[in-house]
XYZ file of N, CA and C in Angstrom:
552
model
N -9.111 59.386 32.779
C -8.618 59.146 31.447
C -7.448 58.153 31.466
N -6.610 58.255 32.494
C -5.468 57.353 32.625
C -5.950 55.923 32.833
N -7.028 55.754 33.584
C -7.570 54.415 33.834
C -8.085 53.797 32.539
N -8.712 54.591 31.707
C -9.228 54.103 30.429
C -8.083 53.712 29.514
N -7.016 54.503 29.532
C -5.838 54.202 28.701
C -5.178 52.913 29.180
N -5.085 52.722 30.479
C -4.476 51.507 31.042
C -5.328 50.284 30.695
N -6.640 50.418 30.766
C -7.536 49.308 30.417
C -7.413 48.963 28.939
N -7.316 49.987 28.109
C -7.151 49.760 26.668
C -5.827 49.065 26.392
N -4.773 49.494 27.086
C -3.437 48.873 26.935
C -3.499 47.399 27.338
N -4.160 47.097 28.458
C -4.280 45.715 28.929
C -5.076 44.879 27.927
N -6.114 45.445 27.347
C -6.924 44.727 26.360
C -6.106 44.420 25.110
N -5.298 45.362 24.694
C -4.440 45.159 23.508
C -3.431 44.043 23.788
N -2.829 44.063 24.996
C -1.865 43.013 25.350
C -2.556 41.648 25.400
N -3.741 41.596 26.010
C -4.478 40.334 26.085
C -4.826 39.828 24.681
N -5.247 40.721 23.804
C -5.567 40.360 22.434
C -4.326 39.841 21.725
N -3.184 40.470 21.959
C -1.925 40.039 21.360
C -1.552 38.625 21.810
N -1.733 38.352 23.106
C -1.450 37.012 23.651
C -2.386 35.988 23.018
N -3.661 36.314 22.905
C -4.646 35.397 22.313
C -4.313 35.100 20.850
N -3.940 36.111 20.108
C -3.597 35.925 18.689
C -2.343 35.062 18.568
N -1.328 35.354 19.375
C -0.098 34.561 19.345
C -0.389 33.099 19.676
N -1.208 32.864 20.717
C -1.571 31.508 21.107
C -2.313 30.803 19.963
N -3.258 31.485 19.351
C -4.058 30.902 18.265
C -3.178 30.535 17.075
N -2.278 31.427 16.712
C -1.375 31.154 15.587
C -0.486 29.966 15.909
N 0.041 29.916 17.140
C 0.885 28.787 17.541
C 0.124 27.477 17.475
N -1.114 27.497 17.959
C -1.942 26.299 17.932
C -2.218 25.852 16.499
N -2.505 26.778 15.633
C -2.747 26.450 14.220
C -1.498 25.827 13.600
N -0.339 26.362 13.893
C 0.911 25.828 13.354
C 1.143 24.411 13.865
N 0.928 24.188 15.163
C 1.138 22.857 15.730
C 0.175 21.850 15.128
N -1.101 22.197 15.062
C -2.096 21.282 14.500
C -1.813 21.035 13.023
N -1.479 22.071 12.301
C -1.170 21.928 10.875
C 0.033 21.042 10.650
N 1.057 21.181 11.482
C 2.262 20.363 11.343
C 1.960 18.900 11.596
N 1.183 18.602 12.638
C 0.869 17.205 12.931
C -0.009 16.617 11.834
N -0.881 17.426 11.242
C -1.706 16.931 10.137
C -0.858 16.611 8.926
N 0.132 17.433 8.666
C 1.020 17.172 7.537
C 1.792 15.882 7.737
N 2.228 15.613 8.965
C 2.926 14.364 9.248
C 1.996 13.187 8.997
N 0.746 13.291 9.443
C -0.219 12.212 9.227
C -0.476 11.999 7.745
N -0.610 13.086 7.002
C -0.834 12.973 5.560
C 0.370 12.339 4.890
N 1.568 12.769 5.269
C 2.776 12.247 4.635
C 2.929 10.758 4.882
N 2.695 10.300 6.127
C 2.869 8.883 6.408
C 1.745 8.063 5.778
N 0.509 8.558 5.826
C -0.610 7.836 5.242
C -0.511 7.755 3.735
N -0.001 8.787 3.131
C 0.050 8.825 1.678
C 1.168 7.985 1.083
N 2.146 7.555 1.866
C 3.205 6.718 1.300
C 2.615 5.417 0.767
N 1.618 4.876 1.447
C 0.951 3.675 0.943
C 0.109 4.000 -0.284
N -0.567 5.135 -0.249
C -1.325 5.565 -1.420
C -0.424 5.776 -2.618
N 0.753 6.347 -2.376
C 1.715 6.553 -3.465
C 2.161 5.228 -4.064
N 2.423 4.244 -3.208
C 2.855 2.929 -3.688
C 1.756 2.272 -4.523
N 0.523 2.346 -4.028
C -0.593 1.750 -4.766
C -0.883 2.508 -6.054
N -0.723 3.822 -6.010
C -0.975 4.598 -7.227
C 0.102 4.335 -8.281
N 1.312 4.005 -7.842
C 2.355 3.600 -8.796
C 1.915 2.321 -9.511
N 1.301 1.396 -8.765
C 0.758 0.186 -9.396
C -0.346 0.568 -10.374
N -1.235 1.461 -9.943
C -2.347 1.899 -10.803
C -1.839 2.455 -12.132
N -0.781 3.263 -12.071
C -0.230 3.861 -13.292
C 0.407 2.818 -14.209
N 0.834 1.686 -13.644
C 1.499 0.666 -14.459
C 0.512 -0.326 -15.079
N -0.761 -0.196 -14.732
C -1.765 -1.161 -15.186
C -2.733 -0.554 -16.196
N -3.178 -1.399 -17.103
C -4.292 -1.050 -17.982
C -5.548 -1.619 -17.337
N -6.589 -0.790 -17.260
C -7.797 -1.130 -16.510
C -9.036 -0.876 -17.375
N -9.306 -1.743 -18.360
C -10.418 -1.474 -19.280
C -11.797 -1.489 -18.620
N -11.940 -2.156 -17.478
C -13.239 -2.223 -16.814
C -13.390 -1.190 -15.696
N -12.415 -0.310 -15.559
C -12.436 0.776 -14.555
C -12.633 0.292 -13.119
N -12.021 -0.836 -12.771
C -12.135 -1.314 -11.385
C -11.310 -0.457 -10.428
N -10.390 0.325 -10.967
C -9.524 1.167 -10.136
C -9.941 2.636 -10.159
N -11.136 2.926 -10.622
C -11.556 4.325 -10.780
C -11.624 5.083 -9.464
N -11.782 4.392 -8.341
C -11.868 5.074 -7.040
C -10.485 5.396 -6.461
N -9.422 4.973 -7.115
C -8.071 5.168 -6.597
C -7.635 6.614 -6.848
N -7.899 7.463 -5.903
C -7.631 8.898 -5.997
C -6.407 9.240 -5.148
N -5.294 9.607 -5.774
C -4.065 9.864 -5.017
C -4.120 11.122 -4.155
N -5.159 11.929 -4.286
C -5.232 13.158 -3.484
C -5.858 12.912 -2.109
N -6.404 11.736 -1.877
C -6.985 11.424 -0.574
C -5.883 11.200 0.458
N -6.204 11.389 1.729
C -5.212 11.255 2.803
C -4.623 9.848 2.842
N -5.448 8.844 2.659
C -4.957 7.469 2.592
C -5.861 6.666 1.657
N -5.415 5.488 1.245
C -6.178 4.707 0.272
C -7.262 3.811 0.875
N -7.582 3.990 2.132
C -8.526 3.078 2.802
C -9.956 3.172 2.271
N -10.283 4.220 1.548
C -11.622 4.349 0.968
C -11.668 3.839 -0.470
N -10.538 3.419 -0.998
C -10.492 2.923 -2.374
C -11.110 1.532 -2.437
N -11.800 1.241 -3.540
C -12.322 -0.104 -3.753
C -11.160 -1.077 -3.907
N -11.349 -2.293 -3.430
C -10.391 -3.402 -3.522
C -9.210 -3.262 -2.561
N -9.305 -2.318 -1.624
C -8.276 -2.110 -0.603
C -8.935 -2.299 0.761
N -8.267 -3.026 1.646
C -8.730 -3.170 3.028
C -7.633 -2.643 3.935
N -8.041 -1.925 4.976
C -7.088 -1.365 5.933
C -7.415 -1.850 7.339
N -6.425 -1.760 8.219
C -6.654 -2.090 9.620
C -7.158 -0.850 10.363
N -7.322 -0.949 11.688
C -7.866 0.162 12.480
C -6.936 1.371 12.501
N -5.675 1.182 12.136
C -4.719 2.288 12.072
C -4.615 2.889 10.671
N -5.562 2.518 9.799
C -5.571 2.992 8.400
C -4.319 2.584 7.638
N -3.836 1.386 7.899
C -2.708 0.834 7.143
C -3.257 -0.251 6.227
N -2.766 -0.305 5.012
C -3.256 -1.247 4.009
C -2.852 -2.668 4.391
N -3.863 -3.555 4.467
C -3.607 -4.960 4.798
C -3.991 -5.914 3.665
N -4.841 -5.462 2.759
C -5.271 -6.318 1.646
C -5.346 -5.518 0.349
N -4.930 -6.182 -0.710
C -5.099 -5.674 -2.065
C -5.768 -6.801 -2.839
N -7.060 -6.641 -3.135
C -7.866 -7.695 -3.762
C -8.243 -7.311 -5.189
N -7.412 -7.727 -6.129
C -7.685 -7.411 -7.533
C -7.653 -8.667 -8.406
N -7.971 -9.801 -7.806
C -8.036 -11.031 -8.582
C -9.145 -10.969 -9.615
N -8.883 -11.549 -10.793
C -9.877 -11.674 -11.865
C -10.518 -10.327 -12.205
N -9.685 -9.308 -12.386
C -10.172 -7.943 -12.630
C -9.879 -7.430 -14.036
N -9.414 -8.300 -14.924
C -9.129 -7.923 -16.309
C -8.073 -6.822 -16.406
N -7.079 -6.893 -15.531
C -5.988 -5.915 -15.536
C -4.815 -6.457 -16.331
N -4.073 -5.576 -16.951
C -2.814 -5.964 -17.593
C -1.776 -4.904 -17.264
N -0.528 -5.302 -17.350
C 0.560 -4.391 -17.027
C 1.599 -5.095 -16.182
N 2.305 -4.316 -15.377
C 3.425 -4.849 -14.603
C 3.268 -4.563 -13.118
N 3.871 -5.428 -12.321
C 3.999 -5.167 -10.892
C 5.081 -4.116 -10.706
N 4.977 -3.327 -9.660
C 5.948 -2.257 -9.420
C 6.701 -2.507 -8.118
N 7.966 -2.098 -8.052
C 8.745 -2.293 -6.826
C 8.167 -1.556 -5.621
N 7.423 -0.490 -5.854
C 6.822 0.282 -4.761
C 5.895 -0.558 -3.885
N 5.374 -1.676 -4.409
C 4.514 -2.542 -3.597
C 5.250 -3.025 -2.345
N 6.547 -3.105 -2.409
C 7.353 -3.527 -1.267
C 7.313 -2.557 -0.102
N 6.726 -1.383 -0.289
C 6.606 -0.386 0.781
C 5.342 -0.567 1.628
N 4.482 -1.494 1.248
C 3.229 -1.726 1.981
C 3.515 -2.665 3.152
N 4.160 -2.141 4.166
C 4.724 -2.981 5.231
C 3.706 -3.741 6.067
N 2.432 -3.369 6.027
C 1.401 -4.075 6.792
C 0.547 -4.994 5.913
N 0.894 -5.081 4.636
C 0.106 -5.886 3.696
C 0.150 -7.361 4.092
N -1.026 -7.980 4.162
C -1.120 -9.400 4.487
C -1.575 -10.237 3.295
N -2.355 -9.637 2.399
C -2.889 -10.366 1.253
C -2.673 -9.557 -0.014
N -1.949 -10.141 -0.953
C -1.737 -9.533 -2.269
C -2.373 -10.466 -3.285
N -3.567 -10.106 -3.734
C -4.386 -10.955 -4.593
C -4.482 -10.323 -5.989
N -3.703 -10.830 -6.919
C -3.716 -10.318 -8.295
C -3.839 -11.462 -9.310
N -4.442 -12.552 -8.913
C -4.569 -13.730 -9.762
C -5.537 -13.487 -10.918
N -5.420 -14.304 -11.937
C -6.306 -14.301 -13.118
C -6.443 -12.915 -13.753
N -5.314 -12.328 -14.072
C -5.258 -11.075 -14.821
C -4.306 -11.296 -15.988
N -3.738 -10.260 -16.493
C -2.738 -10.374 -17.549
C -1.495 -9.584 -17.128
N -1.044 -9.846 -15.899
C 0.146 -9.181 -15.372
C 1.367 -9.782 -16.060
N 2.248 -8.905 -16.520
C 3.451 -9.336 -17.233
C 4.691 -8.860 -16.488
N 5.833 -9.185 -17.036
C 7.092 -8.764 -16.418
C 7.482 -9.715 -15.305
N 8.362 -9.247 -14.450
C 8.915 -10.094 -13.397
C 8.294 -9.759 -12.040
N 8.540 -10.636 -11.087
C 8.120 -10.391 -9.701
C 9.185 -9.494 -9.080
N 8.832 -8.306 -8.621
C 9.834 -7.407 -8.033
C 10.471 -8.023 -6.779
N 11.778 -7.920 -6.671
C 12.478 -8.436 -5.487
C 11.980 -7.733 -4.228
N 11.495 -6.505 -4.365
C 11.005 -5.725 -3.223
C 9.809 -6.361 -2.517
N 9.120 -7.298 -3.176
C 8.014 -7.983 -2.498
C 8.525 -8.768 -1.293
N 9.805 -9.047 -1.265
C 10.409 -9.702 -0.107
C 10.414 -8.835 1.137
N 10.089 -7.545 0.997
C 10.015 -6.637 2.153
C 8.671 -6.699 2.869
N 7.723 -7.426 2.332
C 6.356 -7.465 2.885
C 6.295 -8.467 4.039
N 6.882 -8.110 5.152
C 7.074 -9.007 6.299
C 5.766 -9.561 6.880
N 4.657 -8.880 6.682
C 3.370 -9.336 7.226
C 2.581 -10.193 6.245
N 3.112 -10.394 5.042
C 2.357 -11.068 3.988
C 2.032 -12.512 4.364
N 0.753 -12.861 4.235
C 0.263 -14.210 4.495
C -0.016 -14.927 3.176
N -0.523 -14.182 2.194
C -0.932 -14.786 0.928
C -0.434 -13.950 -0.246
N 0.305 -14.598 -1.139
C 0.762 -13.980 -2.386
C 0.173 -14.791 -3.525
N -0.885 -14.264 -4.127
C -1.603 -14.962 -5.190
C -1.425 -14.228 -6.506
N -0.509 -14.747 -7.316
C -0.239 -14.161 -8.631
C -0.487 -15.183 -9.746
N -1.186 -16.253 -9.449
C -1.387 -17.308 -10.433
C -2.261 -16.840 -11.594
N -2.152 -17.570 -12.716
C -2.913 -17.277 -13.936
C -2.672 -15.860 -14.452
N -1.423 -15.526 -14.681
C -1.016 -14.272 -15.298
C 0.006 -14.602 -16.377
N 0.777 -13.641 -16.785
C 1.854 -13.854 -17.758
C 3.190 -13.393 -17.183
N 3.375 -13.635 -15.896
C 4.605 -13.220 -15.225
C 5.747 -14.111 -15.702
N 6.881 -13.485 -15.976
C 8.033 -14.223 -16.490
C 9.241 -14.028 -15.561
N 10.322 -14.676 -15.933
C 11.547 -14.558 -15.140
C 11.575 -15.564 -14.009
N 12.486 -15.336 -13.081
C 12.688 -16.254 -11.967
C 11.930 -15.788 -10.730
N 11.644 -16.740 -9.867
C 11.068 -16.414 -8.558
C 12.193 -15.803 -7.731
N 12.021 -14.578 -7.247
C 13.120 -13.953 -6.503
C 13.376 -14.650 -5.160
N 14.627 -14.960 -4.857
C 14.957 -15.559 -3.558
C 14.561 -14.666 -2.379
N 14.381 -13.364 -2.619
C 13.993 -12.442 -1.539
C 12.641 -12.814 -0.929
N 11.820 -13.609 -1.638
C 10.533 -14.033 -1.082
C 10.730 -14.913 0.154
N 11.923 -15.456 0.334
C 12.209 -16.277 1.517
C 12.201 -15.449 2.794
N 12.226 -14.121 2.680
C 12.158 -13.257 3.869
C 10.726 -13.128 4.401
N 9.768 -13.689 3.684
C 8.353 -13.571 4.060
C 8.003 -14.676 5.063
N 8.402 -14.505 6.292
C 8.279 -15.545 7.322
C 6.847 -15.795 7.781
N 5.901 -14.919 7.416
C 4.482 -15.129 7.759
C 3.706 -15.772 6.614
N 4.366 -15.986 5.487
C 3.687 -16.469 4.280
C 3.120 -17.875 4.481
N 1.842 -18.034 4.135
C 1.173 -19.331 4.204
C 0.848 -19.822 2.789
N 0.406 -18.907 1.927
C -0.002 -19.259 0.563
C 0.878 -18.540 -0.450
N 1.552 -19.307 -1.287
C 2.355 -18.759 -2.381
C 1.893 -19.444 -3.653
N 1.046 -18.759 -4.402
C 0.480 -19.347 -5.618
C 0.965 -18.549 -6.824
N 1.876 -19.171 -7.558
C 2.483 -18.538 -8.736
C 2.260 -19.374 -9.992
N 1.454 -20.419 -9.897
C 1.254 -21.338 -11.014
C 0.589 -20.648 -12.211
N 0.709 -21.283 -13.360
C 0.128 -20.808 -14.618
C 0.620 -19.414 -14.994
N 1.928 -19.255 -14.956
C 2.631 -18.074 -15.442
C 3.727 -18.557 -16.384
N 4.630 -17.713 -16.744
C 5.744 -18.086 -17.622
C 7.066 -17.984 -16.869
N 7.061 -18.431 -15.621
C 8.258 -18.365 -14.790
C 9.289 -19.380 -15.279
N 10.547 -19.042 -15.093
C 11.644 -19.912 -15.521
C 12.549 -20.199 -14.324
N 13.383 -21.207 -14.483
C 14.342 -21.539 -13.424
C 13.704 -22.382 -12.343
N 14.506 -22.638 -11.336
C 14.063 -23.479 -10.235
C 13.419 -22.642 -9.131
N 12.642 -23.327 -8.314
C 12.093 -22.682 -7.127
C 13.263 -22.443 -6.172
N 13.436 -21.222 -5.693
C 14.579 -20.945 -4.813
C 14.574 -21.826 -3.560
N 15.725 -22.422 -3.258
C 15.870 -23.285 -2.084
C 15.535 -22.536 -0.790
N 15.767 -21.237 -0.797
C 15.552 -20.426 0.397
C 14.105 -20.484 0.891
N 13.178 -20.786 -0.010
C 11.765 -20.841 0.377
C 11.475 -21.969 1.369
N 12.347 -22.959 1.416
C 12.192 -24.071 2.358
C 12.236 -23.560 3.797
N 12.899 -22.420 4.020
C 13.039 -21.860 5.356
C 11.789 -21.177 5.889
N 10.730 -21.111 5.097
C 9.489 -20.483 5.565
C 8.631 -21.572 6.196
N 8.679 -21.668 7.513
C 7.977 -22.767 8.212
C 6.456 -22.639 8.129
N 5.949 -21.424 7.941
C 4.497 -21.202 7.877
C 3.899 -21.579 6.519
N 4.744 -21.748 5.515
C 4.259 -21.970 4.148
C 3.537 -23.312 4.028
N 2.272 -23.278 3.605
C 1.443 -24.491 3.498
C 1.100 -24.821 2.053
N 0.888 -23.807 1.221
C 0.471 -24.029 -0.169
C 1.431 -23.322 -1.098
N 2.056 -24.127 -1.983
C 2.971 -23.558 -2.988
C 2.468 -24.023 -4.354
């Protein structure tokens, strides 16, 4: 009888160890998943802020679901192999509204294509944070105000097309410092 009691005790201890290990593993995996969701969703949050600021009569943004882990499955969005947003292609999409400062959080963005829409308001100074940007195409909109000098921080910029808007003032001298710039 003592042997049976000892075996039962050992089984209970082993079960306790297994349960503790399983719970610990679940906590670790859950925590790392939350970190992945939080970092991936910051880009989705920035893009969804743009979505909320735009009128979209043709429903080109209907796939933009903020509950997804990242925006890489959304139409008009391209991501790299690390699921970071590299392109926003919404040219000639019949959109109206304003650009949002949150776009400056898309640190891997290379192409911002919003030409031939009815975008109004000013160019957010935060777009100067897009260090990887190669092409900024905002032509044929109703953007007003001045070109922000912060765009001079875009050292990878090759194409800067802002024509056919309602911009005022001079082109910032600082833009001369972008050696990669080919089309203005």
